[in-house]
CSV table of C-alpha atoms in Angstrom, one decimal:
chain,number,residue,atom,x,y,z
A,1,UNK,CA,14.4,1.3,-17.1
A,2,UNK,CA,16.2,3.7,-14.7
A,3,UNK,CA,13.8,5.7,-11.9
A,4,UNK,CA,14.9,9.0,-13.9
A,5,UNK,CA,14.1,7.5,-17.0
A,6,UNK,CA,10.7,6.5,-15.7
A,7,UNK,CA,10.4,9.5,-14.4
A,8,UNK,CA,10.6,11.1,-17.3
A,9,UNK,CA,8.8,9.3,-19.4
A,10,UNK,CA,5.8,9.7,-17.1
A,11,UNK,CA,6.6,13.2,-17.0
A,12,UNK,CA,6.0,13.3,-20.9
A,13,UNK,CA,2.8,11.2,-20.5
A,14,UNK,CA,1.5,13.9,-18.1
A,15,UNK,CA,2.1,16.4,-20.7
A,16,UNK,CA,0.9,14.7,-23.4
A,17,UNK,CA,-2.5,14.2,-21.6
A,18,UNK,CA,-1.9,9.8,-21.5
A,19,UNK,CA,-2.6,9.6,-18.0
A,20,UNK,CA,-5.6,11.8,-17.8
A,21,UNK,CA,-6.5,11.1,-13.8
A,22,UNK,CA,-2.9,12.1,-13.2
A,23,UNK,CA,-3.1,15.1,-15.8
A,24,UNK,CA,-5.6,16.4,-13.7
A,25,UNK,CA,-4.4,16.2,-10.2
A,26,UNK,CA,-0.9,17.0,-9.2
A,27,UNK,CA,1.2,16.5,-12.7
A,28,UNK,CA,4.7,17.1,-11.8
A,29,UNK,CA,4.6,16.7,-7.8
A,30,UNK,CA,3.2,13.0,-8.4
A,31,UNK,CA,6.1,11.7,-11.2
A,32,UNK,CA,8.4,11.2,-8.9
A,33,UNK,CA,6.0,8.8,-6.6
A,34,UNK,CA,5.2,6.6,-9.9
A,35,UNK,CA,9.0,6.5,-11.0
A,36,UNK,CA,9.3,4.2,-8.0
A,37,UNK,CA,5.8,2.9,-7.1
A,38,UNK,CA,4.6,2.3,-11.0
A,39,UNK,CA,3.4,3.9,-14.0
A,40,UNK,CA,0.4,2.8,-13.5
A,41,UNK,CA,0.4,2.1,-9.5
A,42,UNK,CA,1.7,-1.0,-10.1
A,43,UNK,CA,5.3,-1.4,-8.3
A,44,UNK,CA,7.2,-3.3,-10.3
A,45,UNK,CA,10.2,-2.7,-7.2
A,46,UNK,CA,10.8,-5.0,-3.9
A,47,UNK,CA,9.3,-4.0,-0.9
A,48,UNK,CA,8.0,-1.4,-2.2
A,49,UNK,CA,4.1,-0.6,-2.2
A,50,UNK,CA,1.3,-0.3,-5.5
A,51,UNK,CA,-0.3,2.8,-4.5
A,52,UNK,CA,-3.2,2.1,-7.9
A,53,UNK,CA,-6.8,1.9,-6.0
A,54,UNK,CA,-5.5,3.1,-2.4
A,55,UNK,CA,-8.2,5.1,-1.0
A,56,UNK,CA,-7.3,9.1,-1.0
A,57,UNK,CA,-7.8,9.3,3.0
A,58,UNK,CA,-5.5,7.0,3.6
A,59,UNK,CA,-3.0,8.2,1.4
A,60,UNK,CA,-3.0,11.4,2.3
A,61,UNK,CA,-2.6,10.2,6.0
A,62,UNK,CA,0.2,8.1,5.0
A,63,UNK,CA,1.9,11.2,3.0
A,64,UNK,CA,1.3,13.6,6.2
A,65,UNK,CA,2.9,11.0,8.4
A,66,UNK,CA,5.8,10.8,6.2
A,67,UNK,CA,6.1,14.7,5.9
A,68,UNK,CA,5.9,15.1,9.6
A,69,UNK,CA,8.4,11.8,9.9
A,70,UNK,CA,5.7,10.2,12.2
A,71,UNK,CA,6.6,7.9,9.8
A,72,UNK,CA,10.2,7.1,9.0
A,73,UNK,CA,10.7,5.7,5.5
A,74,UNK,CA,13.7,6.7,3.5
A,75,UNK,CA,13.5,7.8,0.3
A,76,UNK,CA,9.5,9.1,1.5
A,77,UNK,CA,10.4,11.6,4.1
A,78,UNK,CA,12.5,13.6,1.7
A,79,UNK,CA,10.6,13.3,-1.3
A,80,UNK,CA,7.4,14.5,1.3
A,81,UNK,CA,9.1,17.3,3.4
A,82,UNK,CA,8.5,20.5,1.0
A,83,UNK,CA,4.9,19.2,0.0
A,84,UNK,CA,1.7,21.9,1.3
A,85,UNK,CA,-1.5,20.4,2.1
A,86,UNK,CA,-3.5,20.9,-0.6
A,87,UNK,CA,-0.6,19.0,-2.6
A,88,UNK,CA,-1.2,16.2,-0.3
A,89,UNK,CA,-4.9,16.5,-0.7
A,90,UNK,CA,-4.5,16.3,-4.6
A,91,UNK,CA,-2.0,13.6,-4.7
A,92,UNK,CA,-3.8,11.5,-2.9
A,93,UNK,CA,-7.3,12.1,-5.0
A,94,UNK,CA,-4.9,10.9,-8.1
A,95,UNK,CA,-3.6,7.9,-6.7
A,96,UNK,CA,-7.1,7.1,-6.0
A,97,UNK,CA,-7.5,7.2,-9.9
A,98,UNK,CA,-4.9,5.2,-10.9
A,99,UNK,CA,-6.0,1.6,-11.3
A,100,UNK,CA,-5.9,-1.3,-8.8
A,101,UNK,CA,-3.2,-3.3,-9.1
A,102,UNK,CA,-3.5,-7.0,-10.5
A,103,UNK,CA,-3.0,-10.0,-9.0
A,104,UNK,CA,0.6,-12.1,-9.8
A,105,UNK,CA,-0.1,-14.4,-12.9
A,106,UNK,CA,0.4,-17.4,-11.3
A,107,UNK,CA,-3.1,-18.5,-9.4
A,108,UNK,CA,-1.4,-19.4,-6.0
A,109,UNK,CA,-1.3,-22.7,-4.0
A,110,UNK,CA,-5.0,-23.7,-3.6
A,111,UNK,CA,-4.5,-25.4,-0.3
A,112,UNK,CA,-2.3,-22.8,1.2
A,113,UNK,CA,-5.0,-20.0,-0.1
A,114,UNK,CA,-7.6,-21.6,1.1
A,115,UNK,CA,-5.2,-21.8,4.8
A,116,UNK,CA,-4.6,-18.5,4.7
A,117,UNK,CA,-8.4,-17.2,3.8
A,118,UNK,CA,-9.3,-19.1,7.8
A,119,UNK,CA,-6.3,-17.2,9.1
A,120,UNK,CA,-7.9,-14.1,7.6
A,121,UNK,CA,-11.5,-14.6,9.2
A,122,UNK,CA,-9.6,-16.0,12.5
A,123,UNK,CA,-7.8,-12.6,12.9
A,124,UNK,CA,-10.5,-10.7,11.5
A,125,UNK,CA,-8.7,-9.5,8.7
A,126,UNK,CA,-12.0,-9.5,6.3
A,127,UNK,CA,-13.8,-6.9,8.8
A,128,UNK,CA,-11.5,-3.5,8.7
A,129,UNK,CA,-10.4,-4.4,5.0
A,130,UNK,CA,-13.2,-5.4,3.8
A,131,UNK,CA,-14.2,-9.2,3.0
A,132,UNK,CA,-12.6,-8.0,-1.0
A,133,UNK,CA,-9.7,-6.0,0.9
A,134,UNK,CA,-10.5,-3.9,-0.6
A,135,UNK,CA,-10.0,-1.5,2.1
A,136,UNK,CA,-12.2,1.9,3.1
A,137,UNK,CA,-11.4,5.3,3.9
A,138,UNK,CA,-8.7,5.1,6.2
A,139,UNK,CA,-7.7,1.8,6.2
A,140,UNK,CA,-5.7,0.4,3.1
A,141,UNK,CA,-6.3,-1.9,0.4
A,142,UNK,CA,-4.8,-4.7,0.7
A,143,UNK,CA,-5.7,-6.9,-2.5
A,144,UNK,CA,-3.5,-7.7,-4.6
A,145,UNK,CA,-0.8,-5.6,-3.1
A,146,UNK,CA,3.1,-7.0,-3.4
A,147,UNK,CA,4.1,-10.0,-1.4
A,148,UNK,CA,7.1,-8.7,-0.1
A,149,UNK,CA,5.9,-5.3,0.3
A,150,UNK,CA,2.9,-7.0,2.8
A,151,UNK,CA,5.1,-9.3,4.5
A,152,UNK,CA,7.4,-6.5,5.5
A,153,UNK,CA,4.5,-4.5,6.8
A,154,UNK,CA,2.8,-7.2,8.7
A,155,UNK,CA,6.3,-8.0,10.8
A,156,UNK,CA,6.9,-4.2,11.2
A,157,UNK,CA,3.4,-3.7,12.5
A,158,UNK,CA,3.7,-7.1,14.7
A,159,UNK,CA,7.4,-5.8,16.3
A,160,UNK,CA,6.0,-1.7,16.6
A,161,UNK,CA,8.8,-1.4,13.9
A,162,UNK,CA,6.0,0.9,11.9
A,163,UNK,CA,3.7,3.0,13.7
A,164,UNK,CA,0.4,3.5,12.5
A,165,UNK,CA,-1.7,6.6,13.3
A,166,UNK,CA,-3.0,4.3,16.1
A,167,UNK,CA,-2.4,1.6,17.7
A,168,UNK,CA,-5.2,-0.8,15.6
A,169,UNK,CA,-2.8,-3.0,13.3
A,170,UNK,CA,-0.1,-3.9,16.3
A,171,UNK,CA,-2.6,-4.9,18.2
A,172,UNK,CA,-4.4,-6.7,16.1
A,173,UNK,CA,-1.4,-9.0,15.2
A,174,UNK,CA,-0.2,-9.7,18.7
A,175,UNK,CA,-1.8,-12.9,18.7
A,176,UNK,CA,-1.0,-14.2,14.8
A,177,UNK,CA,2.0,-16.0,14.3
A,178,UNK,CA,5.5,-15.2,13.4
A,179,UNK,CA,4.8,-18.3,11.1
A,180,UNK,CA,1.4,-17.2,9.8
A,181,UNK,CA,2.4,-13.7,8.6
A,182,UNK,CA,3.7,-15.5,5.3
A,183,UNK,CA,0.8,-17.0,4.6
A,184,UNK,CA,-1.3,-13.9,4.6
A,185,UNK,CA,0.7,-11.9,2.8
A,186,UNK,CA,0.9,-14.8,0.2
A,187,UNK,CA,-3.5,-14.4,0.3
A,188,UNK,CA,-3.4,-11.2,0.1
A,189,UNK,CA,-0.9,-10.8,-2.8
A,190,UNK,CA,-2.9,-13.4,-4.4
A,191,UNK,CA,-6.4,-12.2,-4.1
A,192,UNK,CA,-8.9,-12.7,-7.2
C-alpha cells in the first residue's frame, strides 16, 4: 500500500473513531507520521523507526529537534517545520498510546542473543534503557525496535553523524565495537 493510501486509510480510521488514542490527540497532524512509521507504530519501512510505546518526552524532544533542524532527517524536518508546540506536545502523548511494537517472528540466534545480552551489561546499555529497554522519559525504547533502523542509529551516534540533545549516546559508544554494533541491534530488535 502506497504512503498516500495509507494515509488515507488512517485518516478514515481517525474519523471513524478505530484508533481511539489517536482520535483523541492530534487526528489529522499525526496521519502523516503513521503513513510512514505504521498504522499501528509498527514501521513496516527500512531504516525507518516504530514510534508505538516511545515515551511522550522523548518524542516530543525528538520532534522539536527535527523542527528546529538540530536534527537533520529528510522527509522529518519538513513534515515538522509548521508544527506549534502544543501540536508537538499532543503528538507525542498519542504516540505514547499507540502500542509497543512486537518482536520479529523468528526467536533469534540463541548463542548470538545471549552474546549480545553481555555486550549490553558491558556497555551499560541495561542502565539508561532500562534492563526491559524499555526506555524512560527522555531516553528511548529500544525493545523490539527495527534492526536496521537500530543499527543505523548506533553507527550514526558512534561517528557524531546524529546528534543527540547531548552528548550521552556518542560517548557511551566510543569504546563498543564497529563489529559489536550488529550484534546489539540484532538484541535489541529481538527482545522478548
Amino acid at each position: 500500500m502506497g504512503s498516500a493510501l495509507r494515509a488515507a486509510a488512517l485518516a478514515a480510521a481517525v474519523t471513524a473513531g478505530a484508533l481511539p488514542a489517536i482520535a483523541a490527540g492530534p487526528s489529522e497532524k499525526i496521519v502523516p507520521c503513521l503513513a510512514c512509521h505504521g498504522e499501528t507504530g509498527q514501521s513496516q519501512n527500512e531504516n525507518v523507526p516504530s514510534l508505538g510505546g516511545q515515551h511522550a518526552p522523548y518524542t516530543l524532544i525528538q520532534l522539536f529537534m527535527f523542527r528546529e533542524k538540530m536534527r537533520v532527517a529528510d522527509p522529518m524536518n519538513e513534515m515538522a517545520k509548521d508544527l506549534t508546540d502544543d501540536d508537538l506536545r499532543s503528538m507525542s502523548d498519542a504516540i505514547a498510546a499507540l502500542p509497543p511494537p512486537k518482536p520479529p517472528p523468528d526467536a533469534g540466534d540463541p548463542a548470538r542473543l545471549e552474546s549480545a545480552r553481555a555486550l549490553t551489561e558491558q556497555y551499560h546499555c541495561n542502565m539508561c534503557h532500562r534492563p526491559d529497554f524499555s526506555g524512560q522519559e527522555n531516553v528511548p525504547r529500544v525493545a523490539d525496535q527495527r534492526e536496521d533502523y537500530l543499527l543505523k542509529a548506533l553507527r550514526d551516534y558512534k561517528s557524531s553523524a546524529r546528534h543527540g540533545y547531548d552528548a550521552t549516546m556518542a560517548e557511551a559508544l566510543q569504546p563498543v565495537g564497529d563489529a559489536q554494533l550488529p550484534e546489539l541491534a540484532y538484541y535489541l530488535a529481538h527482545w522478548h
